[in-house]
Amino acid sequence: MLYFIGLGLGDEKDITLRGLEAVKRCSHVYLESYTSLLGVDKAALERLYERPVQVAEREFVEERAEEMLDQAAPADAHVAFLVVGDPYGATTHTDLWLRAVERGIPVEVIHNASIMNAVAACGLQLYRFGEAVSLCFWTDTWRPDSYWAKIARNRAAGLHTLCLLDIKVREPSVESLARGRRVYEPPRFMSVAQAATQLLDIVAGRGGSGGVTDTAGVGPDTRCVGLARVGQTDQVVVYGQLADLANADVGPPLHSLVVPAADLHFHEQAVVDHYALRAAPTHAAAEGSAPATPTEKGD
Amino acid sequence: MLYFIGLGLGDEKDITLRGLEAVKRCSHVYLESYTSLLGVDKAALERLYERPVQVAEREFVEERAEEMLDQAAPADAHVAFLVVGDPYGATTHTDLWLRAVERGIPVEVIHNASIMNAVAACGLQLYRFGEAVSLCFWTDTWRPDSYWAKIARNRAAGLHTLCLLDIKVREPSVESLARGRRVYEPPRFMSVAQAATQLLDIVAGRGGSGGVTDTAGVGPDTRCVGLARVGQTDQVVVYGQLADLANADVGPPLHSLVVPAADLHFHEQAVVDHYALRAAPTHAAAEGSAPATPTEKGD
């Protein structure tokens, strides 16, 4: 049996009872570690599970998954593959599911929250979200902006867009690849400020295609929503103009950004207004009813 | 403190550890009961929580929510509002959140899986879903088909559409309203077969608007995905032509339907092919790697 277990978005306590029962049956426990980030380290998981957890880097999942499937294959075997968020959040996990099924290994998927549904915490209604997009880090020579067309299409249809922000974990450096021996870059996580800056660059004609023709009415004063550590106890949501978000510090990763539809439902507006970006001295954790008020950089 | 706690999609064991800890602190526990359906009755929840659970019907949430907020208001009070799926799945819950926050009552939201992310269990990638739509029961005189334009728009953009299917719980009968004393209709849940029939009616020109002009290439032979009891142990996924889905029996509620993009990624295709609708003698629970094979009606 191979269990795909979603861990949710926060810490070790966001696993479901069903998930915990499953993991406690397992002889081998793998934690997928390259498509998202849990708010806690693996030692906390190990204490709760009362067994060791092996971090599965991208290479493991892509190159050595057969070992894991071999472990899960015997009739009495129980192996867990833990995924931050929901197990179906990434294509590689579906691939793994498929390989297990095709080998005749019983699989069980245990769902959990992911950013794809928890984004509604910002107050924008989930059924008004169009296609989600992914932003990747730009380099001096590579500034892709093809995702912009999707944001523009969503805006034209009166829909919000969830922007998933780039995660670079265990990326071998170009230099090291040239030398034939992998050395890894330090992990990088795109921030709300970096994402807002990228969007501003695009609408100002500084994207890779040399300028988009349809800005979809988006400019420096367009109010967007920045999210940090959704589902964690120190979650931050900020609603403010792109130009201000480009200077906002919402704390540690993971971050996401939402480009809302031009017109919000009054209900949506009432909620996001609670998260309006204000210059303030703290960016303390959201406590009870008081929305966190992140500082702007330099405050 | 008012907790909004997502219960996930299956049974009492799909609550998270964080959610269970919270509910065990609560003097009052309400279960929202009109926007979704858990695979288990409230007695199972009460056994796990070791406290009574009060079912909150639509009227309660819409008319008597202040009582619940009064209970949650004192500094040392703990009240839970349980929601099947994720707490942000319905507009009324956001409204409740807002009313609590505006009264200065501390709130904590505990996320969980919902159909909006767990739909990816069918193998279609979540980031390729466009706007979701809702189908409601048609009557002899009311056959709304305005949602079709959204499906067509998603198809044109190469996107999948999740169709959420109507739930009628505690609907007062028209007759009883006329008499001034509420009598409730029995609960009704739209099935995959009913939804498929409605889509076929629309593309054949039998919708409320008297015929859509753009069928988006959808016809009786278009392969769609039917889902039943997603996240429950007897989950069923079927992939088949609309004409066949219109005759498929995938068992008890809740059901959902996905109208996929015209072109599937080979990866997506490989997974949905595992769920291909076959005429078969059982619609037993999905067990291990064997995808459930629902019967067609009349088999």
XYZ file of N, CA, C and O in Angstrom, chain B residues 8-133:
504
model
N -13.285 18.557 5.884
C -12.878 17.735 4.759
C -14.075 17.057 4.130
O -15.224 17.456 4.353
N -13.812 16.003 3.388
C -14.841 15.466 2.504
C -15.368 14.095 2.900
O -16.369 13.639 2.349
N -14.681 13.419 3.797
C -15.051 12.031 4.038
C -15.900 11.832 5.278
O -17.080 12.143 5.301
N -15.279 11.353 6.336
C -16.024 11.105 7.562
C -15.371 11.858 8.725
O -14.624 12.819 8.513
N -15.673 11.416 9.947
C -15.197 12.162 11.110
C -13.670 12.201 11.213
O -13.106 13.086 11.851
N -12.999 11.259 10.549
C -11.544 11.213 10.654
C -10.823 12.150 9.680
O -9.596 12.148 9.602
N -11.591 12.907 8.914
C -10.956 13.840 7.987
C -10.747 15.217 8.582
O -10.248 16.114 7.912
N -11.125 15.398 9.830
C -10.774 16.640 10.523
C -9.265 16.616 10.778
O -8.653 15.547 10.880
N -8.653 17.786 10.863
C -7.224 17.818 11.164
C -7.014 17.748 12.679
O -7.933 17.992 13.461
N -5.788 17.424 13.073
C -5.486 17.406 14.512
C -5.753 18.781 15.124
O -6.301 18.895 16.218
N -5.376 19.828 14.374
C -5.609 21.188 14.862
C -7.103 21.441 15.051
O -7.531 22.031 16.043
N -7.885 20.958 14.083
C -9.332 21.133 14.165
C -9.917 20.386 15.348
O -10.768 20.917 16.077
N -9.447 19.167 15.559
C -9.973 18.366 16.666
C -9.625 18.994 18.019
O -10.455 19.064 18.928
N -8.379 19.468 18.137
C -7.995 20.139 19.379
C -8.892 21.342 19.654
O -9.300 21.586 20.785
N -9.185 22.085 18.606
C -10.027 23.279 18.771
C -11.435 22.885 19.201
O -11.995 23.451 20.145
N -12.017 21.897 18.525
C -13.396 21.535 18.810
C -13.515 20.992 20.235
O -14.535 21.191 20.903
N -12.447 20.381 20.709
C -12.489 19.842 22.077
C -12.392 20.932 23.138
O -12.556 20.668 24.330
N -12.056 22.145 22.737
C -12.053 23.279 23.660
C -13.417 23.971 23.719
O -13.615 24.883 24.504
N -14.339 23.552 22.854
C -15.552 24.354 22.627
C -16.725 23.928 23.506
O -16.981 22.747 23.715
N -17.446 24.935 23.972
C -18.669 24.689 24.740
C -19.851 24.457 23.808
O -20.800 23.766 24.160
N -19.821 25.058 22.618
C -20.899 24.895 21.652
C -20.292 24.518 20.307
O -19.319 25.133 19.870
N -20.884 23.503 19.690
C -20.375 23.030 18.397
C -21.536 22.987 17.400
O -22.517 22.273 17.620
N -21.417 23.764 16.336
C -22.452 23.818 15.309
C -21.927 23.174 14.022
O -20.777 23.380 13.650
N -22.794 22.435 13.376
C -22.422 21.799 12.104
C -23.280 22.380 10.997
O -24.498 22.191 10.971
N -22.640 23.102 10.098
C -23.361 23.667 8.950
C -23.793 22.510 8.066
O -22.990 21.634 7.748
N -25.041 22.497 7.660
C -25.576 21.270 7.052
C -26.271 21.464 5.727
O -26.951 20.564 5.273
N -26.113 22.616 5.087
C -26.949 22.820 3.903
C -26.185 23.134 2.636
O -26.777 23.327 1.593
N -24.858 23.221 2.702
C -24.126 23.469 1.458
C -23.327 22.253 1.022
O -22.776 22.239 -0.070
N -23.241 21.225 1.855
C -22.515 20.025 1.462
C -23.022 18.869 2.309
O -24.019 18.987 3.008
N -22.328 17.768 2.249
C -22.814 16.554 2.884
C -21.609 15.732 3.305
O -20.736 15.436 2.501
N -21.562 15.392 4.581
C -20.481 14.540 5.061
C -20.906 13.081 4.885
O -22.091 12.776 4.892
N -19.911 12.199 4.769
C -20.219 10.796 4.550
C -20.582 10.059 5.828
O -20.514 8.830 5.876
N -20.982 10.766 6.858
C -21.197 10.158 8.156
C -22.208 11.014 8.916
O -22.374 12.191 8.629
N -22.923 10.446 9.886
C -23.914 11.259 10.580
C -23.295 11.951 11.801
O -22.155 11.682 12.176
N -24.082 12.838 12.405
C -23.480 13.667 13.457
C -23.143 12.869 14.713
O -22.283 13.279 15.494
N -23.773 11.707 14.900
C -23.447 10.896 16.085
C -21.973 10.488 16.056
O -21.312 10.441 17.105
N -21.446 10.216 14.869
C -20.033 9.842 14.752
C -19.145 11.018 15.154
O -18.110 10.837 15.808
N -19.563 12.203 14.773
C -18.796 13.385 15.176
C -18.846 13.548 16.691
O -17.829 13.832 17.337
N -20.034 13.355 17.253
C -20.196 13.559 18.702
C -19.360 12.564 19.506
O -18.786 12.911 20.532
N -19.274 11.340 19.013
C -18.451 10.348 19.713
C -16.994 10.784 19.714
O -16.298 10.700 20.724
N -16.523 11.255 18.557
C -15.122 11.664 18.456
C -14.852 12.927 19.280
O -13.830 13.031 19.956
N -15.779 13.877 19.209
C -15.546 15.165 19.881
C -15.855 15.083 21.378
O -15.474 15.969 22.125
N -16.600 14.055 21.776
C -17.047 13.906 23.167
C -17.872 15.098 23.628
O -17.730 15.583 24.754
N -18.701 15.600 22.730
C -19.634 16.676 23.086
C -20.736 16.751 22.042
O -20.566 16.257 20.931
N -21.883 17.336 22.428
C -22.983 17.392 21.464
C -22.693 18.333 20.298
O -21.964 19.314 20.439
N -23.254 17.969 19.159
C -23.122 18.777 17.944
C -24.524 19.225 17.542
O -25.437 18.405 17.448
N -24.674 20.525 17.331
C -25.973 21.048 16.925
C -25.962 21.298 15.423
O -25.098 22.022 14.908
N -26.906 20.701 14.728
C -26.978 20.910 13.278
C -27.517 22.304 13.004
O -28.554 22.699 13.541
N -26.780 23.059 12.207
C -27.191 24.426 11.871
C -27.739 24.434 10.451
O -26.995 24.352 9.485
N -29.053 24.504 10.364
C -29.706 24.567 9.062
C -29.501 25.960 8.469
O -29.036 26.875 9.140
N -29.932 26.105 7.243
C -29.795 27.390 6.565
C -30.449 28.522 7.387
O -29.858 29.582 7.576
N -31.663 28.234 7.885
C -32.354 29.285 8.655
C -31.543 29.726 9.862
O -31.496 30.899 10.200
N -30.924 28.733 10.521
C -30.146 29.076 11.704
C -29.043 30.055 11.333
O -28.873 31.102 11.958
N -28.288 29.704 10.276
C -27.130 30.526 9.927
C -27.575 31.894 9.433
O -26.943 32.915 9.708
N -28.713 31.905 8.722
C -29.140 33.179 8.153
C -29.924 34.029 9.154
O -29.941 35.244 9.052
N -30.591 33.392 10.107
C -31.494 34.160 10.966
C -31.065 34.214 12.426
O -31.416 35.143 13.130
N -30.319 33.186 12.886
C -30.030 33.134 14.322
C -28.536 33.109 14.619
O -28.113 32.704 15.707
N -27.746 33.564 13.658
C -26.300 33.517 13.853
C -25.852 34.389 15.017
O -24.839 34.106 15.665
N -26.602 35.452 15.311
C -26.195 36.336 16.415
C -26.111 35.575 17.739
O -25.267 35.858 18.575
N -27.002 34.602 17.917
C -26.945 33.775 19.134
C -25.590 33.091 19.266
O -24.984 33.035 20.336
N -25.151 32.545 18.139
C -23.862 31.854 18.141
C -22.734 32.849 18.418
O -21.809 32.559 19.194
N -22.829 34.024 17.808
C -21.791 35.032 18.042
C -21.811 35.498 19.501
O -20.752 35.723 20.094
N -23.003 35.608 20.088
C -23.090 35.955 21.521
C -22.354 34.923 22.373
O -21.638 35.271 23.318
N -22.526 33.659 22.013
C -21.862 32.596 22.776
C -20.338 32.673 22.630
O -19.597 32.329 23.553
N -19.892 33.124 21.446
C -18.450 33.152 21.168
C -17.778 34.419 21.685
O -16.551 34.511 21.710
N -18.570 35.393 22.094
C -18.034 36.722 22.405
C -17.194 36.809 23.687
O -16.157 37.478 23.691
N -17.593 36.157 24.786
C -16.794 36.309 26.025
C -15.337 35.876 25.826
O -15.055 34.979 25.025
N -14.448 36.504 26.569
C -13.008 36.294 26.369
C -12.599 34.832 26.512
O -11.686 34.362 25.830
N -13.293 34.101 27.389
C -12.895 32.713 27.633
C -13.789 31.715 26.889
O -13.732 30.511 27.153
N -14.625 32.209 25.966
C -15.555 31.324 25.254
C -14.885 30.691 24.037
O -13.992 31.280 23.424
N -15.307 29.474 23.730
C -14.830 28.775 22.535
C -16.024 28.125 21.855
O -16.688 27.261 22.443
N -16.294 28.544 20.650
C -17.430 28.033 19.888
C -16.920 27.582 18.526
O -16.087 28.254 17.912
N -17.405 26.425 18.058
C -16.959 25.890 16.765
C -18.091 25.912 15.762
O -19.225 25.525 16.078
N -17.781 26.352 14.562
C -18.704 26.278 13.438
C -18.045 25.347 12.417
O -17.035 25.701 11.810
N -18.604 24.159 12.310
C -18.003 23.121 11.460
C -18.592 23.190 10.058
O -19.807 23.314 9.887
N -17.733 23.080 9.075
C -18.165 23.152 7.684
C -17.591 21.954 6.929
O -16.392 21.691 7.019
N -18.419 21.246 6.215
C -17.922 20.152 5.377
C -17.056 20.761 4.274
O -17.424 21.778 3.689
N -15.905 20.157 4.021
C -14.966 20.737 3.069
C -14.140 21.794 3.764
O -13.661 21.584 4.888
N -13.967 22.929 3.099
C -13.207 24.047 3.657
C -14.169 25.139 4.110
O -15.213 25.341 3.492
N -13.833 25.853 5.204
C -14.763 26.870 5.716
C -15.102 27.972 4.718
O -16.140 28.607 4.836
N -14.226 28.214 3.731
C -14.489 29.311 2.803
C -15.222 28.863 1.545
O -15.194 29.540 0.531
N -15.871 27.715 1.635
C -16.522 27.192 0.447
C -17.811 27.901 0.068
O -18.274 27.776 -1.048
N -18.412 28.640 0.977
C -19.702 29.255 0.675
C -19.733 30.692 1.158
O -19.104 31.041 2.163
N -20.461 31.515 0.443
C -20.517 32.943 0.749
C -21.050 33.210 2.152
O -20.582 34.107 2.843
N -22.033 32.397 2.587
C -22.621 32.649 3.903
C -21.580 32.499 5.015
O -21.687 33.143 6.041
N -20.581 31.658 4.796
C -19.575 31.486 5.840
C -18.667 32.706 5.915
O -18.246 33.115 6.990
N -18.360 33.274 4.761
C -17.563 34.500 4.756
C -18.330 35.611 5.456
O -17.767 36.408 6.210
N -19.631 35.646 5.231
C -20.476 36.638 5.887
C -20.401 36.483 7.402
O -20.254 37.456 8.139
N -20.469 35.261 7.854
C -20.402 34.973 9.283
C -19.050 35.408 9.850
O -18.969 35.996 10.939
N -17.987 35.100 9.117
C -16.641 35.501 9.512
C -16.601 37.021 9.714
O -16.093 37.538 10.703
N -17.179 37.712 8.728
C -17.158 39.173 8.725
C -17.924 39.732 9.919
O -17.481 40.678 10.576
N -19.084 39.124 10.203
C -19.878 39.608 11.324
C -19.152 39.390 12.641
O -19.200 40.235 13.536
N -18.458 38.263 12.760
C -17.687 37.995 13.973
C -16.561 39.018 14.126
O -16.378 39.625 15.186
N -15.825 39.223 13.038
C -14.693 40.151 13.082
C -15.175 41.558 13.410
O -14.559 42.281 14.205
N -16.308 41.937 12.829
C -16.809 43.293 13.064
C -17.332 43.475 14.482
O -17.416 44.600 14.969
N -17.679 42.388 15.139
C -18.051 42.477 16.558
C -16.831 42.351 17.470
O -16.965 42.345 18.681
N -15.660 42.217 16.867
C -14.439 42.111 17.666
C -14.229 40.741 18.275
O -13.444 40.582 19.218
N -14.930 39.746 17.759
C -14.769 38.382 18.276
C -13.570 37.738 17.583
O -13.516 37.706 16.353
N -12.615 37.235 18.343
C -11.477 36.568 17.706
C -11.951 35.357 16.889
O -12.840 34.620 17.336
N -11.388 35.184 15.716
C -11.767 34.059 14.868
C -10.508 33.292 14.474
O -9.429 33.860 14.367
N -10.672 32.002 14.301
C -9.580 31.200 13.754
C -10.175 30.269 12.714
O -11.203 29.623 12.959
N -9.554 30.222 11.549
C -10.042 29.387 10.456
C -9.110 28.195 10.304
O -7.891 28.362 10.216
N -9.676 27.011 10.300
C -8.863 25.799 10.148
C -9.268 25.138 8.837
O -10.369 24.618 8.696
N -8.355 25.193 7.889
C -8.652 24.763 6.528
C -8.726 23.245 6.392
O -8.229 22.504 7.243
N -9.306 22.826 5.282
C -9.328 21.408 4.950
C -9.547 21.274 3.445
O -9.719 22.271 2.745
N -9.526 20.046 2.971
C -9.783 19.793 1.559
C -11.224 20.150 1.225
O -12.116 20.053 2.063
N -11.444 20.573 -0.007
C -12.799 20.771 -0.516
C -12.827 20.243 -1.941
O -11.783 19.928 -2.523
N -14.019 20.161 -2.495
C -14.113 19.657 -3.867
C -13.308 20.548 -4.820
O -12.820 20.067 -5.845
N -13.121 21.820 -4.448
C -12.421 22.751 -5.331
C -10.956 22.373 -5.536
O -10.354 22.778 -6.521
N -10.351 21.643 -4.607
C -9.002 21.145 -4.894
C -8.979 19.620 -5.041
O -8.228 19.085 -5.843
N -9.872 18.916 -4.325
C -9.832 17.455 -4.387
C -10.339 16.919 -5.727
O -10.119 15.748 -6.045
N -10.973 17.777 -6.530
C -11.420 17.336 -7.857
C -10.239 16.814 -8.681
O -10.418 15.982 -9.591
N -9.042 17.253 -8.361
C -7.858 16.794 -9.083
C -7.643 15.291 -8.935
O -6.847 14.703 -9.664
N -8.360 14.665 -8.027
C -8.297 13.212 -7.881
C -8.648 12.496 -9.184
O -8.265 11.347 -9.386
N -9.352 13.166 -10.075
C -9.727 12.515 -11.340
C -8.572 12.480 -12.323
O -8.661 11.823 -13.357
N -7.491 13.171 -12.018
C -6.325 13.136 -12.895
C -6.145 14.384 -13.737
O -5.093 14.583 -14.338
N -7.182 15.222 -13.781
C -7.045 16.483 -14.514
C -6.318 17.485 -13.616
O -6.613 17.594 -12.428
N -5.356 18.174 -14.212
C -4.510 19.053 -13.410
C -5.274 20.293 -12.940
O -5.916 20.966 -13.738
N -5.130 20.594 -11.669
C -5.881 21.680 -11.064
C -5.593 23.027 -11.726
O -6.478 23.870 -11.832
N -4.356 23.225 -12.178
C -4.018 24.528 -12.749
C -4.588 24.697 -14.155
O -4.435 25.732 -14.771
N -5.253 23.654 -14.652
C -5.909 23.780 -15.959
C -7.422 23.926 -15.819
O -8.153 23.786 -16.793
N -7.893 24.179 -14.619
C -9.315 24.432 -14.419
C -9.591 25.926 -14.545
O -8.885 26.742 -13.965
N -10.614 26.264 -15.322
C -11.078 27.649 -15.368
C -12.122 27.859 -14.289
O -12.188 27.118 -13.301
N -12.945 28.855 -14.507
C -13.999 29.180 -13.541
C -14.909 27.976 -13.316
O -15.305 27.304 -14.271
N -15.259 27.713 -12.074
C -16.216 26.648 -11.766
C -17.636 27.159 -11.997
O -17.881 28.364 -11.941
N -18.548 26.236 -12.265
C -19.952 26.635 -12.458
C -20.852 25.800 -11.550
O -20.441 24.757 -11.034
